[in-house]
Coordinates of N, CA and C in Angstrom, one line a residue:
A1 N -11.8 -13.4 -10.1 CA -10.5 -12.8 -9.6 C -10.9 -11.4 -9.2
Y2 N -10.0 -10.9 -8.3 CA -10.1 -9.5 -7.8 C -8.8 -8.9 -7.8
S3 N -8.8 -7.6 -8.2 CA -7.6 -6.9 -8.3 C -7.5 -5.9 -7.2
Y4 N -6.3 -5.8 -6.6 CA -6.1 -4.8 -5.5 C -5.0 -3.9 -6.0
I5 N -5.3 -2.6 -6.0 CA -4.5 -1.5 -6.5 C -4.2 -0.6 -5.3
R6 N -2.9 -0.3 -5.1 CA -2.6 0.7 -4.0 C -1.3 1.4 -4.4
F7 N -1.3 2.7 -4.0 CA -0.1 3.5 -3.9 C -0.2 4.4 -2.8
S8 N 0.9 4.9 -2.3 CA 1.0 5.5 -1.0 C 0.6 7.0 -0.9
T9 N 0.8 7.8 -1.9 CA 0.6 9.2 -1.8 C -0.4 9.7 -2.8
P10 N -1.2 10.7 -2.5 CA -2.2 11.2 -3.5 C -1.5 11.7 -4.7
D11 N -0.3 12.3 -4.6 CA 0.4 12.8 -5.8 C 0.7 11.7 -6.8
Q12 N 0.7 10.5 -6.4 CA 1.0 9.4 -7.4 C -0.1 9.2 -8.4
I13 N -1.3 9.7 -8.1 CA -2.4 9.6 -9.1 C -2.0 10.3 -10.4
K14 N -1.1 11.3 -10.3 CA -0.6 12.1 -11.5 C 0.3 11.2 -12.3
G15 N 0.9 10.2 -11.7 CA 1.9 9.4 -12.4 C 1.2 8.2 -13.1
D16 N 2.0 7.1 -13.3 CA 1.6 6.0 -14.1 C 1.1 4.8 -13.2
S17 N 1.2 4.9 -11.9 CA 1.0 3.7 -11.0 C -0.4 3.1 -11.2
L18 N -1.5 3.9 -11.2 CA -2.8 3.4 -11.4 C -3.0 2.7 -12.7
R19 N -2.6 3.4 -13.8 CA -2.8 2.8 -15.1 C -2.0 1.4 -15.2
R20 N -0.8 1.5 -14.7 CA 0.1 0.3 -14.8 C -0.5 -0.9 -14.1
Q21 N -0.9 -0.6 -12.8 CA -1.5 -1.7 -12.0 C -2.8 -2.3 -12.6
V22 N -3.6 -1.4 -13.0 CA -4.9 -1.9 -13.6 C -4.7 -2.7 -14.9
E23 N -3.8 -2.1 -15.8 CA -3.5 -2.8 -17.0 C -2.9 -4.2 -16.9
E24 N -1.9 -4.2 -16.0 CA -1.2 -5.5 -15.7 C -2.2 -6.5 -15.1
S25 N -3.0 -6.1 -14.2 CA -4.0 -7.0 -13.6 C -5.0 -7.6 -14.7
E26 N -5.5 -6.7 -15.5 CA -6.4 -7.2 -16.6 C -5.7 -8.1 -17.5
K27 N -4.4 -7.8 -17.9 CA -3.7 -8.6 -18.8 C -3.5 -10.0 -18.2
Y28 N -3.1 -10.1 -16.9 CA -2.9 -11.4 -16.3 C -4.2 -12.2 -16.3
A29 N -5.3 -11.5 -15.9 CA -6.6 -12.2 -15.9 C -6.9 -12.8 -17.2
L30 N -6.8 -12.0 -18.3 CA -7.0 -12.4 -19.7 C -6.2 -13.6 -20.0
E31 N -4.9 -13.6 -19.8 CA -4.0 -14.6 -20.1 C -4.2 -15.9 -19.3
N32 N -4.9 -15.8 -18.2 CA -5.0 -17.0 -17.3 C -6.5 -17.4 -17.2
N33 N -7.3 -17.0 -18.1 CA -8.8 -17.3 -18.2 C -9.5 -17.0 -16.9
L34 N -9.2 -15.8 -16.3 CA -9.8 -15.3 -15.1 C -10.7 -14.1 -15.5
R35 N -11.7 -13.9 -14.8 CA -12.5 -12.7 -15.0 C -12.5 -11.8 -13.7
I36 N -12.0 -10.6 -13.8 CA -12.0 -9.7 -12.7 C -13.4 -9.2 -12.4
D37 N -13.8 -9.5 -11.2 CA -15.2 -9.1 -10.8 C -15.3 -7.6 -10.9
P38 N -16.2 -7.1 -11.8 CA -16.3 -5.6 -12.0 C -17.2 -5.0 -10.9
T39 N -17.9 -5.8 -10.1 CA -18.7 -5.2 -9.0 C -18.0 -4.9 -7.7
L40 N -16.8 -5.5 -7.6 CA -16.0 -5.2 -6.4 C -14.6 -4.7 -6.8
R41 N -14.4 -3.5 -6.6 CA -13.1 -2.9 -6.9 C -12.4 -2.6 -5.6
F42 N -11.1 -2.9 -5.5 CA -10.4 -2.7 -4.3 C -9.2 -1.8 -4.6
E43 N -9.3 -0.5 -4.3 CA -8.3 0.5 -4.7 C -8.0 1.3 -3.4
D44 N -6.8 1.4 -3.0 CA -6.3 2.3 -2.0 C -5.4 3.3 -2.6
L45 N -6.0 4.4 -3.1 CA -5.2 5.4 -3.9 C -4.8 6.5 -2.9
G46 N -3.5 6.5 -2.6 CA -2.9 7.5 -1.7 C -3.1 7.0 -0.3
I47 N -3.1 5.7 0.0 CA -3.2 5.2 1.4 C -1.9 4.4 1.6
S48 N -1.3 4.6 2.7 CA -0.1 4.0 3.1 C -0.4 2.5 3.6
A49 N 0.6 1.7 3.3 CA 0.5 0.3 3.9 C 1.6 0.1 5.0
Y50 N 2.4 1.2 5.2 CA 3.4 1.1 6.2 C 2.9 0.9 7.6
K51 N 1.9 1.7 8.0 CA 1.3 1.6 9.3 C 0.0 0.8 9.3
G52 N -0.3 0.2 8.1 CA -1.4 -0.7 8.0 C -2.8 0.0 7.8
Q53 N -2.7 1.3 7.4 CA -4.0 2.0 7.2 C -4.9 1.3 6.1
N54 N -4.2 0.7 5.1 CA -5.0 0.1 4.0 C -5.8 -1.1 4.6
S55 N -5.2 -1.8 5.6 CA -5.9 -3.0 6.1 C -6.8 -2.7 7.3
T56 N -6.8 -1.4 7.8 CA -7.6 -1.1 9.0 C -8.8 -0.2 8.6
V57 N -8.6 0.7 7.6 CA -9.6 1.6 7.2 C -9.8 1.7 5.6
G58 N -8.9 1.0 4.9 CA -9.0 1.1 3.4 C -9.7 0.0 2.7
A59 N -9.5 0.0 1.4 CA -10.2 -1.0 0.6 C -9.7 -2.4 0.9
L60 N -8.4 -2.6 1.3 CA -8.0 -3.9 1.7 C -8.8 -4.5 2.9
K61 N -9.1 -3.6 3.8 CA -10.0 -4.0 4.9 C -11.3 -4.5 4.4
V62 N -11.9 -3.8 3.4 CA -13.1 -4.3 2.8 C -13.0 -5.6 2.1
F63 N -11.8 -5.8 1.4 CA -11.5 -7.1 0.8 C -11.4 -8.2 1.9
L64 N -10.7 -8.0 2.9 CA -10.5 -9.0 4.0 C -11.8 -9.3 4.6
N65 N -12.7 -8.3 4.9 CA -14.0 -8.6 5.4 C -14.9 -9.4 4.5
A66 N -14.8 -9.1 3.2 CA -15.5 -9.9 2.1 C -15.1 -11.3 2.1
V67 N -13.8 -11.5 2.3 CA -13.3 -12.9 2.3 C -13.8 -13.6 3.5
E68 N -13.8 -12.9 4.7 CA -14.2 -13.5 5.9 C -15.7 -13.9 5.9
S69 N -16.5 -13.0 5.3 CA -18.0 -13.2 5.2 C -18.4 -14.1 4.0
K70 N -17.4 -14.6 3.3 CA -17.6 -15.5 2.1 C -18.3 -14.8 1.0
K71 N -18.3 -13.4 1.0 CA -18.8 -12.7 -0.2 C -17.8 -12.9 -1.3
I72 N -16.6 -13.1 -1.0 CA -15.6 -13.5 -2.0 C -15.4 -15.0 -1.7
P73 N -15.7 -15.8 -2.7 CA -15.7 -17.3 -2.5 C -14.3 -17.9 -2.5
V74 N -14.2 -19.0 -1.7 CA -13.0 -19.8 -1.7 C -12.7 -20.2 -3.1
G75 N -11.4 -20.2 -3.5 CA -11.0 -20.5 -4.8 C -10.8 -19.3 -5.7
S76 N -11.1 -18.1 -5.1 CA -10.9 -16.8 -5.9 C -9.4 -16.5 -5.9
T77 N -9.1 -15.6 -6.8 CA -7.7 -15.1 -6.9 C -7.6 -13.6 -6.7
L78 N -6.6 -13.2 -5.9 CA -6.3 -11.8 -5.6 C -5.1 -11.4 -6.4
I79 N -5.2 -10.5 -7.3 CA -4.1 -10.1 -8.2 C -3.5 -8.8 -7.7
V80 N -2.2 -8.8 -7.4 CA -1.6 -7.6 -6.9 C -0.2 -7.4 -7.6
E81 N 0.2 -6.2 -7.8 CA 1.5 -5.9 -8.5 C 2.6 -6.6 -7.7
S82 N 2.6 -6.4 -6.4 CA 3.7 -7.0 -5.6 C 3.2 -7.1 -4.2
L83 N 3.8 -8.0 -3.4 CA 3.3 -8.1 -2.0 C 3.4 -6.8 -1.2
D84 N 4.3 -5.9 -1.6 CA 4.4 -4.6 -0.9 C 3.2 -3.7 -1.1
R85 N 2.3 -4.1 -2.1 CA 1.1 -3.4 -2.2 C 0.1 -3.7 -1.1
L86 N 0.2 -5.0 -0.7 CA -0.7 -5.5 0.4 C -0.3 -4.9 1.8
S87 N 1.0 -4.9 2.0 CA 1.5 -4.5 3.3 C 3.0 -4.0 3.3
R88 N 3.3 -3.0 4.1 CA 4.7 -2.6 4.3 C 4.9 -2.6 5.8
A89 N 4.0 -3.3 6.5 CA 4.1 -3.4 8.0 C 5.3 -4.3 8.4
T90 N 5.5 -4.5 9.7 CA 6.5 -5.4 10.1 C 6.3 -6.8 9.5
V91 N 7.3 -7.6 9.4 CA 7.3 -8.9 8.8 C 6.2 -9.8 9.4
L92 N 6.1 -9.8 10.7 CA 5.2 -10.7 11.4 C 3.7 -10.3 11.0
K93 N 3.4 -9.0 11.0 CA 2.1 -8.5 10.7 C 1.8 -8.8 9.2
A94 N 2.7 -8.5 8.3 CA 2.5 -8.7 6.9 C 2.4 -10.2 6.6
F95 N 3.2 -11.0 7.2 CA 3.2 -12.4 6.9 C 1.9 -13.0 7.4
S96 N 1.4 -12.6 8.6 CA 0.2 -13.1 9.2 C -1.0 -12.7 8.2
Q97 N -1.0 -11.5 7.7 CA -2.1 -11.1 6.8 C -2.1 -12.0 5.5
F98 N -0.9 -12.1 5.0 CA -0.6 -12.9 3.8 C -1.1 -14.3 3.9
T99 N -0.6 -15.0 5.0 CA -1.0 -16.4 5.2 C -2.5 -16.5 5.5
G100 N -3.1 -15.5 6.2 CA -4.5 -15.5 6.5 C -5.3 -15.5 5.2
I101 N -4.9 -14.8 4.2 CA -5.6 -14.7 2.9 C -5.5 -16.1 2.3
I102 N -4.3 -16.7 2.3 CA -4.1 -18.0 1.6 C -4.9 -19.1 2.4
E103 N -4.8 -19.0 3.7 CA -5.6 -20.0 4.5 C -7.1 -19.9 4.3
A104 N -7.6 -18.8 3.9 CA -9.0 -18.6 3.7 C -9.4 -19.2 2.3
G105 N -8.4 -19.7 1.6 CA -8.7 -20.4 0.3 C -8.6 -19.4 -0.9
I106 N -7.9 -18.3 -0.7 CA -7.7 -17.3 -1.8 C -6.3 -17.4 -2.3
T107 N -6.1 -17.5 -3.6 CA -4.8 -17.5 -4.2 C -4.4 -16.1 -4.4
I108 N -3.1 -15.8 -4.1 CA -2.5 -14.4 -4.3 C -1.6 -14.6 -5.4
V109 N -1.7 -13.7 -6.4 CA -0.8 -13.7 -7.6 C -0.1 -12.3 -7.5
T110 N 1.2 -12.4 -7.6 CA 2.0 -11.2 -7.7 C 2.6 -11.0 -9.1
L111 N 2.3 -9.9 -9.7 CA 2.6 -9.7 -11.1 C 4.1 -9.4 -11.3
I112 N 4.7 -8.7 -10.4 CA 6.1 -8.3 -10.6 C 7.1 -9.5 -10.7
D113 N 6.8 -10.5 -9.9 CA 7.7 -11.7 -9.9 C 7.0 -13.0 -10.4
K114 N 5.8 -12.8 -10.8 CA 5.0 -14.0 -11.4 C 4.8 -15.1 -10.4
Q115 N 4.6 -14.8 -9.2 CA 4.4 -15.9 -8.2 C 2.9 -16.1 -8.0
V116 N 2.6 -17.4 -7.7 CA 1.2 -17.8 -7.4 C 1.3 -18.4 -6.1
Y117 N 0.7 -17.8 -5.1 CA 0.7 -18.3 -3.7 C -0.7 -18.8 -3.4
S118 N -0.9 -20.1 -3.4 CA -2.1 -20.8 -3.0 C -1.8 -21.8 -1.9
R119 N -2.8 -22.2 -1.2 CA -2.5 -23.2 -0.2 C -1.8 -24.4 -0.8
E120 N -2.3 -24.9 -1.9 CA -1.7 -26.0 -2.6 C -0.2 -25.8 -3.0
N121 N 0.0 -24.6 -3.6 CA 1.4 -24.3 -4.1 C 2.4 -24.2 -2.9
V122 N 1.9 -23.6 -1.8 CA 2.8 -23.4 -0.7 C 3.1 -24.7 0.0
E123 N 2.0 -25.6 0.1 CA 2.2 -26.9 0.7 C 3.2 -27.8 -0.1
K124 N 3.1 -27.6 -1.5 CA 4.0 -28.4 -2.3 C 5.4 -27.9 -2.3
N125 N 5.5 -26.5 -2.2 CA 6.8 -25.9 -2.3 C 6.9 -24.8 -1.2
P126 N 7.2 -25.2 0.1 CA 7.3 -24.2 1.2 C 8.3 -23.1 0.9
M127 N 9.3 -23.4 0.1 CA 10.4 -22.4 -0.2 C 9.8 -21.1 -0.8
L128 N 8.6 -21.2 -1.3 CA 7.9 -20.0 -1.8 C 7.8 -18.9 -0.7
L129 N 7.6 -19.4 0.5 CA 7.5 -18.5 1.7 C 8.7 -17.7 1.9
F130 N 9.9 -18.3 1.7 CA 11.1 -17.5 1.9 C 11.2 -16.3 1.0
G131 N 10.8 -16.4 -0.2 CA 10.8 -15.3 -1.1 C 9.8 -14.2 -0.7
S132 N 8.6 -14.7 -0.2 CA 7.6 -13.7 0.2 C 8.1 -13.0 1.5
I133 N 8.7 -13.7 2.4 CA 9.3 -13.0 3.6 C 10.3 -12.0 3.2
A134 N 11.2 -12.3 2.2 CA 12.2 -11.4 1.8 C 11.6 -10.1 1.2
V135 N 10.5 -10.2 0.4 CA 9.8 -9.1 -0.1 C 9.2 -8.2 1.0
M136 N 8.6 -8.9 2.0 CA 8.0 -8.2 3.1 C 9.1 -7.5 4.0
M137 N 10.2 -8.1 4.1 CA 11.3 -7.4 4.9 C 11.8 -6.2 4.1
R138 N 12.0 -6.3 2.8 CA 12.5 -5.2 2.0 C 11.5 -4.1 2.1
A139 N 10.2 -4.4 1.9 CA 9.1 -3.4 1.9 C 9.1 -2.6 3.2
Y140 N 9.2 -3.3 4.4 CA 9.2 -2.6 5.6 C 10.4 -1.8 5.8
D141 N 11.6 -2.3 5.5 CA 12.8 -1.6 5.7 C 12.8 -0.3 4.8
E142 N 12.4 -0.4 3.6 CA 12.3 0.8 2.7 C 11.4 1.9 3.4
S143 N 10.2 1.5 3.8 CA 9.3 2.4 4.4 C 9.8 3.0 5.7
A144 N 10.5 2.1 6.5 CA 11.0 2.6 7.8 C 12.1 3.6 7.6
T145 N 13.0 3.4 6.6 CA 14.0 4.3 6.2 C 13.5 5.6 5.8
K146 N 12.5 5.6 4.9 CA 11.9 6.8 4.4 C 11.2 7.6 5.6
S147 N 10.5 6.9 6.4 CA 9.9 7.5 7.6 C 10.9 8.2 8.5
D148 N 12.0 7.5 8.7 CA 13.1 8.1 9.6 C 13.7 9.3 8.9
R149 N 13.9 9.3 7.6 CA 14.5 10.5 7.0 C 13.5 11.7 7.0
V150 N 12.3 11.4 6.8 CA 11.3 12.5 6.8 C 11.2 13.1 8.2
A151 N 11.2 12.2 9.2 CA 11.1 12.7 10.6 C 12.3 13.5 11.0
K152 N 13.5 13.1 10.5 CA 14.7 13.9 10.8 C 14.7 15.2 10.1
A153 N 14.2 15.2 8.8 CA 14.1 16.5 8.1 C 13.1 17.5 8.7
W154 N 12.0 17.0 9.2 CA 11.0 17.9 9.9 C 11.6 18.3 11.2
S155 N 12.3 17.5 11.9 CA 12.9 17.9 13.2 C 13.9 19.1 12.9
K156 N 14.7 18.9 11.9 CA 15.6 20.0 11.5 C 14.9 21.3 11.2
K157 N 13.8 21.2 10.4 CA 13.0 22.3 10.0 C 12.5 23.0 11.2
R158 N 12.0 22.3 12.2 CA 11.4 22.9 13.4 C 12.5 23.6 14.2
A159 N 13.6 22.9 14.3 CA 14.8 23.6 15.1 C 15.2 24.8 14.4
D160 N 15.3 24.8 13.0 CA 15.7 26.0 12.3 C 14.7 27.1 12.4
A161 N 13.4 26.8 12.4 CA 12.3 27.8 12.6 C 12.4 28.5 13.9
V162 N 12.7 27.7 15.0 CA 12.8 28.3 16.3 C 14.1 29.1 16.4
K163 N 15.2 28.6 15.9 CA 16.5 29.3 15.9 C 16.4 30.6 15.1
D164 N 15.8 30.6 13.9 CA 15.7 31.8 13.1 C 14.5 32.6 13.3
K165 N 13.6 32.2 14.2 CA 12.4 32.9 14.6 C 11.6 33.1 13.3
K166 N 11.4 32.1 12.5 CA 10.7 32.2 11.2 C 9.6 31.1 11.2
P167 N 8.5 31.3 10.5 CA 7.5 30.3 10.4 C 8.0 29.0 9.8
L168 N 7.5 27.9 10.3 CA 7.9 26.6 9.9 C 7.4 26.3 8.4
T169 N 6.2 26.8 8.2 CA 5.5 26.6 6.9 C 4.6 27.7 6.5
S170 N 4.2 27.8 5.3 CA 3.3 28.8 4.9 C 1.8 28.5 5.2
R171 N 1.6 27.2 5.6 CA 0.3 26.8 6.0 C 0.0 27.4 7.4
C172 N -1.2 27.9 7.5 CA -1.6 28.5 8.8 C -3.2 28.5 8.8
P173 N -3.7 28.8 10.0 CA -5.2 28.9 10.2 C -5.7 30.0 9.3
A174 N -7.0 29.9 8.9 CA -7.6 30.9 8.0 C -7.6 32.3 8.5
W175 N -7.4 32.5 9.8 CA -7.4 33.9 10.4 C -6.0 34.5 10.3
L176 N -5.0 33.7 9.8 CA -3.6 34.2 9.6 C -3.2 34.2 8.1
V177 N -2.3 35.0 7.8 CA -1.7 35.0 6.4 C -0.2 35.2 6.6
L178 N 0.6 34.5 5.8 CA 2.0 34.7 5.8 C 2.4 35.8 4.9
K179 N 3.1 36.8 5.4 CA 3.5 37.9 4.6 C 4.9 38.4 5.0
D180 N 5.9 38.4 4.1 CA 7.3 38.8 4.3 C 7.9 38.0 5.5
G181 N 7.6 36.7 5.5 CA 8.1 35.8 6.5 C 7.6 35.9 7.8
K182 N 6.4 36.6 8.0 CA 5.8 36.7 9.3 C 4.3 36.4 9.2
Y183 N 3.7 35.9 10.2 CA 2.2 35.7 10.2 C 1.6 37.0 10.6
I184 N 0.5 37.4 9.8 CA -0.3 38.6 10.1 C -1.7 38.1 10.4
V185 N -2.3 38.7 11.4 CA -3.6 38.4 11.8 C -4.6 39.1 10.9
L186 N -5.5 38.3 10.3 CA -6.6 38.9 9.5 C -7.7 39.4 10.4
E187 N -8.0 40.7 10.3 CA -9.0 41.2 11.2 C -10.4 40.9 10.7

């Protein structure tokens, strides 16, 4: 078995997400007579799945490549907390990735809802796919809403900075310093 751990922002390392996901994966493996391969760890800590960065440059891409090259053998299990750990992309992209993993002969186990998605299980009970699509829709919608709110907040901050003739942020190039609400050039 292989465990895939992901959370979106670097600040989440300070919380409980990493411990929780690792612990629950190990617990599932133990209870189901699986051994998590200690030589291949797949962790995207602080990498977003909304725009697919985890599957294009992250550890999930490494996992997908290992599946394709058969380094991860057919019949293996991928343990994830929830499908939204794999992707928060649009439903078609997320579903394509999800079914691609299953079609490659890898079973996906989601810990939060105790689902086991294998080629055999899905063929016996195609209704499983409806639940997976609902999770993918929710994940994308949540991320899209957050993205929209953040974009609007930054747009307002930029407009206020222009209107009030004040710096947008205290971050600046090394040759500047913010003092009393104004940038000062360091000679």
